[in-house]
mmCIF file of C-alpha atoms and ligand atoms in Angstrom:
data_model
loop_
_atom_site.group_PDB
_atom_site.id
_atom_site.type_symbol
_atom_site.label_atom_id
_atom_site.label_comp_id
_atom_site.label_asym_id
_atom_site.label_seq_id
_atom_site.Cartn_x
_atom_site.Cartn_y
_atom_site.Cartn_z
ATOM 1 C CA MET A 1 -30.310 121.194 -77.343
ATOM 2 C CA LEU A 2 -30.854 121.085 -81.059
ATOM 3 C CA ALA A 3 -33.055 118.486 -80.436
ATOM 4 C CA ASP A 4 -35.853 120.587 -78.755
ATOM 5 C CA LEU A 5 -35.655 122.795 -81.254
ATOM 6 C CA LEU A 6 -36.083 120.623 -84.654
ATOM 7 C CA PRO A 7 -38.782 117.949 -85.440
ATOM 8 C CA ALA A 8 -37.685 114.578 -85.007
ATOM 9 C CA ALA A 9 -37.073 113.483 -88.732
ATOM 10 C CA VAL A 10 -34.314 116.113 -88.311
ATOM 11 C CA ALA A 11 -30.941 114.550 -86.830
ATOM 12 C CA THR A 12 -28.727 116.666 -84.491
ATOM 13 C CA ALA A 13 -25.677 116.231 -82.833
ATOM 14 C CA GLU A 14 -23.670 118.928 -80.626
ATOM 15 C CA ALA A 15 -20.700 119.242 -78.641
ATOM 16 C CA LEU A 16 -19.787 121.576 -75.662
ATOM 17 C CA ALA A 17 -15.980 120.844 -75.995
ATOM 18 C CA ASP A 18 -13.777 119.787 -78.341
ATOM 19 C CA PRO A 19 -12.993 116.157 -78.542
ATOM 20 C CA PRO A 20 -9.322 115.497 -78.519
ATOM 21 C CA GLU A 21 -8.875 113.655 -81.444
ATOM 22 C CA VAL A 22 -11.016 114.352 -84.333
ATOM 23 C CA VAL A 23 -10.012 112.600 -87.398
ATOM 24 C CA LEU A 24 -10.555 114.946 -90.631
ATOM 25 C CA TYR A 25 -10.364 113.650 -94.547
ATOM 26 C CA PRO A 26 -7.633 114.957 -96.199
ATOM 27 C CA GLU A 27 -9.573 117.442 -98.179
ATOM 28 C CA GLU A 28 -10.959 118.736 -94.984
ATOM 29 C CA GLU A 29 -7.750 118.970 -93.280
ATOM 30 C CA ARG A 30 -6.224 120.947 -96.631
ATOM 31 C CA LEU A 31 -8.889 123.635 -95.732
ATOM 32 C CA ILE A 32 -7.511 124.123 -92.157
ATOM 33 C CA ARG A 33 -3.867 123.582 -92.577
ATOM 34 C CA SER A 34 -2.637 127.337 -91.997
ATOM 35 C CA SER A 35 -5.859 128.178 -89.830
ATOM 36 C CA VAL A 36 -5.315 129.033 -86.359
ATOM 37 C CA ALA A 37 -6.184 126.752 -83.505
ATOM 38 C CA LYS A 38 -9.643 128.299 -82.683
ATOM 39 C CA ARG A 39 -10.413 127.912 -86.449
ATOM 40 C CA ARG A 40 -9.450 124.208 -86.489
ATOM 41 C CA ASP A 41 -11.159 123.076 -83.254
ATOM 42 C CA GLU A 42 -14.286 124.644 -84.337
ATOM 43 C CA PHE A 43 -14.270 123.225 -88.160
ATOM 44 C CA SER A 44 -13.123 119.736 -86.676
ATOM 45 C CA THR A 45 -15.888 119.328 -83.733
ATOM 46 C CA VAL A 46 -18.799 120.504 -86.113
ATOM 47 C CA ARG A 47 -17.683 118.138 -88.622
ATOM 48 C CA TRP A 48 -17.249 115.406 -86.106
ATOM 49 C CA CYS A 49 -21.254 116.562 -84.900
ATOM 50 C CA ALA A 50 -22.164 116.407 -88.543
ATOM 51 C CA ARG A 51 -21.035 112.683 -88.916
ATOM 52 C CA ARG A 52 -22.646 111.798 -85.958
ATOM 53 C CA ALA A 53 -26.021 113.282 -87.731
ATOM 54 C CA MET A 54 -25.057 111.554 -90.936
ATOM 55 C CA ALA A 55 -25.067 108.138 -88.660
ATOM 56 C CA GLN A 56 -28.213 108.928 -87.372
ATOM 57 C CA LEU A 57 -29.766 109.143 -90.894
ATOM 58 C CA GLY A 58 -28.437 106.077 -91.864
ATOM 59 C CA LEU A 59 -25.768 107.697 -94.068
ATOM 60 C CA PRO A 60 -21.987 106.988 -94.290
ATOM 61 C CA PRO A 61 -19.477 109.023 -92.802
ATOM 62 C CA ALA A 62 -18.342 111.867 -95.517
ATOM 63 C CA PRO A 63 -16.498 115.032 -95.681
ATOM 64 C CA VAL A 64 -18.164 118.298 -95.462
ATOM 65 C CA LEU A 65 -16.766 120.613 -97.804
ATOM 66 C CA PRO A 66 -17.833 124.334 -98.301
ATOM 67 C CA GLY A 67 -19.820 124.828 -101.439
ATOM 68 C CA HIS A 68 -20.999 127.968 -103.050
ATOM 69 C CA ARG A 69 -20.256 131.191 -100.783
ATOM 70 C CA GLY A 70 -19.118 128.664 -98.042
ATOM 71 C CA ALA A 71 -22.585 126.953 -97.447
ATOM 72 C CA PRO A 72 -21.859 123.162 -96.466
ATOM 73 C CA ARG A 73 -22.212 120.491 -99.345
ATOM 74 C CA TRP A 74 -24.197 117.320 -98.370
ATOM 75 C CA ALA A 75 -24.779 113.989 -100.076
ATOM 76 C CA PRO A 76 -27.648 114.041 -102.920
ATOM 77 C CA ALA A 77 -30.923 114.364 -101.135
ATOM 78 C CA VAL A 78 -29.424 115.668 -97.927
ATOM 79 C CA VAL A 79 -30.096 118.899 -96.472
ATOM 80 C CA GLY A 80 -28.232 120.531 -93.357
ATOM 81 C CA SER A 81 -26.813 123.381 -91.566
ATOM 82 C CA LEU A 82 -23.626 123.713 -88.881
ATOM 83 C CA THR A 83 -22.928 126.437 -86.317
ATOM 84 C CA HIS A 84 -20.014 127.187 -83.989
ATOM 85 C CA CYS A 85 -19.641 129.565 -81.190
ATOM 86 C CA THR A 86 -17.231 129.701 -78.165
ATOM 87 C CA GLY A 87 -18.581 126.576 -75.989
ATOM 88 C CA PHE A 88 -21.076 125.384 -78.430
ATOM 89 C CA ARG A 89 -20.629 123.206 -82.048
ATOM 90 C CA GLY A 90 -23.579 121.787 -83.503
ATOM 91 C CA ALA A 91 -25.176 120.353 -86.703
ATOM 92 C CA ALA A 92 -28.654 119.440 -88.038
ATOM 93 C CA LEU A 93 -29.141 117.027 -91.226
ATOM 94 C CA ALA A 94 -32.110 115.539 -92.720
ATOM 95 C CA ARG A 95 -33.547 114.059 -95.893
ATOM 96 C CA ASP A 96 -34.829 116.594 -98.685
ATOM 97 C CA GLU A 97 -38.183 114.343 -98.730
ATOM 98 C CA ASP A 98 -38.639 115.663 -95.411
ATOM 99 C CA TYR A 99 -37.167 119.216 -95.167
ATOM 100 C CA ALA A 100 -36.294 121.174 -98.058
ATOM 101 C CA SER A 101 -33.584 123.413 -95.812
ATOM 102 C CA LEU A 102 -32.406 123.763 -92.516
ATOM 103 C CA GLY A 103 -30.566 126.685 -90.616
ATOM 104 C CA ILE A 104 -29.249 126.460 -86.967
ATOM 105 C CA ASP A 105 -27.336 129.234 -85.451
ATOM 106 C CA ALA A 106 -25.506 129.368 -81.909
ATOM 107 C CA GLU A 107 -24.384 132.659 -80.197
ATOM 108 C CA PRO A 108 -23.635 133.485 -76.831
ATOM 109 C CA ASN A 109 -26.056 134.875 -74.627
ATOM 110 C CA ALA A 110 -24.131 138.123 -74.320
ATOM 111 C CA PRO A 111 -24.988 141.576 -76.052
ATOM 112 C CA LEU A 112 -23.841 142.734 -79.537
ATOM 113 C CA PRO A 113 -21.236 145.094 -79.579
ATOM 114 C CA GLU A 114 -22.113 148.857 -79.549
ATOM 115 C CA GLY A 115 -24.091 150.239 -82.638
ATOM 116 C CA ILE A 116 -24.375 146.507 -84.111
ATOM 117 C CA LEU A 117 -28.299 146.188 -83.401
ATOM 118 C CA SER A 118 -29.025 149.240 -85.622
ATOM 119 C CA SER A 119 -27.159 147.659 -88.036
ATOM 120 C CA ILE A 120 -28.561 144.545 -88.107
ATOM 121 C CA SER A 121 -32.392 145.477 -87.338
ATOM 122 C CA LEU A 122 -35.403 146.879 -88.989
ATOM 123 C CA PRO A 123 -37.517 149.498 -87.029
ATOM 124 C CA GLN A 124 -39.959 147.168 -85.699
ATOM 125 C CA GLU A 125 -37.253 144.910 -84.609
ATOM 126 C CA GLU A 126 -35.255 147.409 -82.868
ATOM 127 C CA HIS A 127 -38.732 148.572 -81.143
ATOM 128 C CA TRP A 128 -39.292 144.867 -79.479
ATOM 129 C CA VAL A 129 -35.876 144.144 -79.019
ATOM 130 C CA ARG A 130 -35.280 147.276 -76.670
ATOM 131 C CA ARG A 131 -38.839 146.690 -75.024
ATOM 132 C CA LEU A 132 -37.697 143.033 -74.186
ATOM 133 C CA LEU A 133 -34.217 143.944 -73.133
ATOM 134 C CA ALA A 134 -35.684 146.259 -70.401
ATOM 135 C CA GLU A 135 -38.347 143.749 -69.278
ATOM 136 C CA ARG A 136 -36.678 140.267 -69.455
ATOM 137 C CA PRO A 137 -33.138 140.817 -69.377
ATOM 138 C CA GLU A 138 -32.054 137.458 -68.821
ATOM 139 C CA VAL A 139 -31.970 137.092 -72.603
ATOM 140 C CA CYS A 140 -29.881 139.091 -74.777
ATOM 141 C CA TRP A 141 -32.582 139.723 -77.380
ATOM 142 C CA ASP A 142 -30.283 141.759 -79.615
ATOM 143 C CA ARG A 143 -28.253 138.919 -79.848
ATOM 144 C CA LEU A 144 -31.152 136.394 -80.428
ATOM 145 C CA LEU A 145 -32.283 138.515 -83.153
ATOM 146 C CA PHE A 146 -29.069 138.144 -84.805
ATOM 147 C CA SER A 147 -28.692 134.466 -84.098
ATOM 148 C CA MET A 148 -32.637 134.086 -85.478
ATOM 149 C CA LYS A 149 -31.374 135.956 -88.809
ATOM 150 C CA GLU A 150 -28.360 133.683 -89.097
ATOM 151 C CA ALA A 151 -30.523 130.933 -89.185
ATOM 152 C CA VAL A 152 -32.916 132.755 -91.747
ATOM 153 C CA TYR A 153 -29.668 133.133 -94.087
ATOM 154 C CA LYS A 154 -28.511 129.498 -93.789
ATOM 155 C CA THR A 155 -31.824 128.202 -94.610
ATOM 156 C CA TRP A 156 -32.514 130.967 -97.268
ATOM 157 C CA PHE A 157 -28.953 130.705 -98.913
ATOM 158 C CA PRO A 158 -28.618 126.930 -99.730
ATOM 159 C CA TYR A 159 -32.229 126.771 -100.977
ATOM 160 C CA VAL A 160 -32.342 129.534 -103.418
ATOM 161 C CA GLY A 161 -28.833 130.321 -103.748
ATOM 162 C CA ARG A 162 -29.137 134.218 -103.625
ATOM 163 C CA GLU A 163 -27.857 136.641 -100.653
ATOM 164 C CA LEU A 164 -30.244 137.828 -97.764
ATOM 165 C CA ASP A 165 -29.701 140.947 -96.336
ATOM 166 C CA PHE A 166 -30.341 141.649 -92.726
ATOM 167 C CA GLY A 167 -33.158 144.006 -93.395
ATOM 168 C CA ASP A 168 -34.572 141.673 -96.377
ATOM 169 C CA ALA A 169 -36.331 139.583 -93.208
ATOM 170 C CA LEU A 170 -38.782 140.928 -90.292
ATOM 171 C CA ILE A 171 -38.504 138.717 -87.387
ATOM 172 C CA THR A 172 -41.421 138.571 -84.913
ATOM 173 C CA THR A 173 -41.389 136.466 -82.113
ATOM 174 C CA ASP A 174 -43.157 135.421 -79.002
ATOM 175 C CA PRO A 175 -40.823 135.636 -75.856
ATOM 176 C CA ASP A 176 -43.027 132.696 -73.922
ATOM 177 C CA SER A 177 -43.461 130.281 -76.834
ATOM 178 C CA GLY A 178 -39.519 130.097 -77.845
ATOM 179 C CA ARG A 179 -40.879 130.404 -81.256
ATOM 180 C CA PHE A 180 -40.253 133.159 -84.299
ATOM 181 C CA ARG A 181 -41.405 133.933 -87.790
ATOM 182 C CA ALA A 182 -39.362 135.595 -90.325
ATOM 183 C CA GLU A 183 -41.347 137.255 -93.136
ATOM 184 C CA ILE A 184 -39.123 137.708 -96.257
ATOM 185 C CA LEU A 185 -39.618 141.151 -97.465
ATOM 186 C CA LEU A 186 -38.081 141.001 -100.841
ATOM 187 C CA GLY A 187 -40.264 143.035 -103.498
ATOM 188 C CA SER A 188 -41.414 141.727 -106.467
ATOM 189 C CA GLY A 189 -38.468 142.886 -108.654
ATOM 190 C CA GLU A 190 -36.361 140.804 -106.489
ATOM 191 C CA ARG A 191 -38.674 137.805 -105.778
ATOM 192 C CA MET A 192 -38.410 134.984 -107.715
ATOM 193 C CA ALA A 193 -40.874 132.055 -108.241
ATOM 194 C CA GLY A 194 -40.253 129.455 -105.567
ATOM 195 C CA ASP A 195 -38.833 131.755 -103.114
ATOM 196 C CA PRO A 196 -40.033 131.095 -99.661
ATOM 197 C CA ARG A 197 -42.185 133.663 -98.035
ATOM 198 C CA GLU A 198 -41.694 133.051 -94.676
ATOM 199 C CA PHE A 199 -40.060 130.704 -92.335
ATOM 200 C CA TYR A 200 -40.919 129.723 -89.025
ATOM 201 C CA GLY A 201 -38.500 128.608 -86.235
ATOM 202 C CA ARG A 202 -37.744 128.060 -82.738
ATOM 203 C CA TRP A 203 -35.429 129.435 -80.196
ATOM 204 C CA LEU A 204 -33.956 128.903 -76.536
ATOM 205 C CA ALA A 205 -31.805 130.284 -74.139
ATOM 206 C CA ARG A 206 -29.733 127.984 -72.158
ATOM 207 C CA ASP A 207 -26.368 127.488 -69.992
ATOM 208 C CA GLY A 208 -25.051 130.963 -71.382
ATOM 209 C CA LEU A 209 -25.899 130.094 -75.070
ATOM 210 C CA LEU A 210 -28.782 131.239 -77.377
ATOM 211 C CA LEU A 211 -29.841 128.686 -80.126
ATOM 212 C CA SER A 212 -31.926 129.350 -83.009
ATOM 213 C CA ALA A 213 -33.227 126.487 -85.528
ATOM 214 C CA ILE A 214 -35.550 126.559 -88.910
ATOM 215 C CA ALA A 215 -36.524 123.331 -90.660
ATOM 216 C CA LEU A 216 -38.488 124.418 -93.966
ATOM 217 C CA PRO A 217 -40.552 121.583 -94.609
ATOM 218 C CA ALA A 218 -40.210 120.065 -98.053
ATOM 219 C CA MET A 219 -43.305 121.003 -100.493
ATOM 220 C CA ALA A 220 -42.515 119.604 -103.853
ATOM 221 C CA PRO A 221 -42.287 116.155 -105.122
ATOM 222 C CA ALA A 222 -38.718 115.319 -104.572
ATOM 223 C CA GLY A 223 -38.066 114.727 -108.507
ATOM 224 C CA LEU A 224 -38.935 118.207 -109.387
ATOM 225 C CA ARG A 225 -36.285 119.329 -106.776
ATOM 226 C CA PRO A 226 -33.175 121.101 -107.906
ATOM 227 C CA ALA A 227 -30.043 119.542 -106.656
ATOM 228 C CA HIS A 228 -29.014 123.078 -105.337
ATOM 229 C CA GLY A 229 -29.305 126.638 -106.515
ATOM 230 C CA SER A 230 -32.669 128.189 -107.345
ATOM 231 C CA ALA A 231 -35.580 126.988 -105.604
ATOM 232 C CA PRO A 232 -38.143 124.591 -107.063
ATOM 233 C CA ARG A 233 -41.034 126.142 -109.163
ATOM 234 C CA GLY A 234 -44.435 125.882 -107.723
ATOM 235 C CA VAL A 235 -43.272 126.370 -103.948
ATOM 236 C CA ALA A 236 -45.025 129.201 -102.627
ATOM 237 C CA ALA A 237 -45.794 130.149 -98.910
ATOM 238 C CA THR A 238 -44.861 127.760 -96.177
ATOM 239 C CA GLY A 239 -46.969 129.443 -93.665
ATOM 240 C CA SER A 240 -49.217 126.599 -93.177
ATOM 241 C CA ALA A 241 -46.616 124.260 -92.334
ATOM 242 C CA LEU A 242 -44.719 125.159 -89.199
ATOM 243 C CA GLY A 243 -42.156 122.555 -89.406
ATOM 244 C CA ILE A 244 -41.844 122.668 -85.699
ATOM 245 C CA ARG A 245 -43.123 119.988 -82.970
HETATM 246 C C1 LIG B 319 -22.294 132.509 -93.390
HETATM 247 C C2 LIG B 319 -22.774 132.703 -91.793
HETATM 248 C C3 LIG B 319 -24.401 133.076 -91.926
HETATM 249 C C4 LIG B 319 -22.377 132.255 -90.944
HETATM 250 O O1 LIG B 319 -23.184 132.371 -89.652
HETATM 251 P P1 LIG B 319 -21.931 132.870 -88.415
HETATM 252 O O2 LIG B 319 -22.834 133.024 -87.204
HETATM 253 O O3 LIG B 319 -21.112 133.827 -88.708
HETATM 254 O O4 LIG B 319 -21.011 131.289 -87.936
HETATM 255 P P2 LIG B 319 -21.724 129.819 -87.385
HETATM 256 O O5 LIG B 319 -20.441 129.516 -86.588
HETATM 257 O O6 LIG B 319 -22.717 129.883 -86.639
HETATM 258 O O7 LIG B 319 -21.662 129.222 -88.790
HETATM 259 C C5 LIG B 319 -20.688 128.735 -89.515
HETATM 260 C C6 LIG B 319 -21.536 127.653 -90.544
HETATM 261 O O8 LIG B 319 -21.999 128.354 -91.354
HETATM 262 C C7 LIG B 319 -22.316 127.613 -92.652
HETATM 263 N N1 LIG B 319 -22.136 128.536 -93.834
HETATM 264 C C8 LIG B 319 -21.243 129.203 -94.583
HETATM 265 N N2 LIG B 319 -21.815 130.095 -95.499
HETATM 266 C C9 LIG B 319 -23.125 129.643 -95.603
HETATM 267 C C10 LIG B 319 -24.130 129.797 -96.417
HETATM 268 N N3 LIG B 319 -23.666 130.917 -97.404
HETATM 269 N N4 LIG B 319 -25.297 129.172 -96.140
HETATM 270 C C11 LIG B 319 -25.514 128.386 -95.390
HETATM 271 N N5 LIG B 319 -24.692 128.019 -94.439
HETATM 272 C C12 LIG B 319 -23.199 128.570 -94.660
HETATM 273 C C13 LIG B 319 -20.681 126.803 -92.676
HETATM 274 O O9 LIG B 319 -20.836 125.175 -92.302
HETATM 275 C C14 LIG B 319 -19.973 127.468 -91.763
HETATM 276 O O10 LIG B 319 -19.171 126.480 -91.013
HETATM 277 P P3 LIG B 319 -17.957 126.108 -91.473
HETATM 278 O O11 LIG B 319 -17.040 127.156 -92.139
HETATM 279 O O12 LIG B 319 -17.314 125.250 -90.524
HETATM 280 O O13 LIG B 319 -18.415 124.809 -92.711
HETATM 281 C C15 LIG B 319 -22.194 134.439 -91.549
HETATM 282 O O14 LIG B 319 -21.128 134.676 -91.497
HETATM 283 C C16 LIG B 319 -22.951 135.592 -92.727
HETATM 284 O O15 LIG B 319 -22.031 135.716 -93.833
HETATM 285 N N6 LIG B 319 -23.915 136.293 -92.486
HETATM 286 C C17 LIG B 319 -24.185 137.285 -93.296
HETATM 287 C C18 LIG B 319 -25.874 137.084 -94.273
HETATM 288 C C19 LIG B 319 -26.750 137.422 -93.206
HETATM 289 O O16 LIG B 319 -26.777 136.608 -92.138
HETATM 290 N N7 LIG B 319 -28.000 137.826 -93.597
HETATM 291 C C20 LIG B 319 -28.900 138.041 -92.693
HETATM 292 C C21 LIG B 319 -30.245 137.525 -93.414
HETATM 293 S S1 LIG B 319 -31.737 137.801 -92.598
#
């Protein structure tokens, strides 16, 4: 499913069930030694997916450890994103010469708990969500909006190194095309040079799941890009580069 949402240069791997014998690295094992079974399963299987994606990129297998604020750490010159929910685990990886950042998110195609929509949405977003919920109830648009915002955050944070609130990204989507746009609404006082101003992504609803994915195209020469943290200078809007197939 992820391969349907991301460009060909992005390696993807996913699992709809947990393989019985996933071998973790000792440093990964230490992180989940006292975790409940559900967390052990999602943690292990998503790393199994990540290593399959590494192999597709020609990379040797490696542990996937959390970095700043839980963002996964990758080998030098690699970007990536992980997601897991009931019935789905997925990984997406790419070379940073192709993509500056990736963000993927999976959610069940089920309504958000009562009261959550208002807390994660801007008024314009709540408007289109409620309209589409009435017109096309087969997709839980409230949950899909949440998923798109999680994909935005997972793209934004590893690239920029700063937090982003739910109200800082305005999502619009065409319900027929499976595409969405996120406009980053930071004011001039909060925005830093090089911050992306918008992301373009794709979503799908299939087999009881909602998936959202963003691939932010690399815009700066690799030598000018920091390994992580703050964004490179000179990278402004990314609107002309959709980064989608
Ligand atoms: C971090 C967060 C995005 C994870 O999303 P989620 O839907 O809860 O969980 P998922 O299963 O889809 O993703 C979990 C994976 O996200 C990754 N992740 C965690 N923190 C991350 C971060 N700061 N940046 C990028 N990826 C992160 C990890 O790989 C994690 O898997 P792991 O713990 O097994 O390594 C979410 O918990 C969160 O903090 N959201 C609030 C911020 C936000 O979304 N703002 C909206 C801006 S528009």
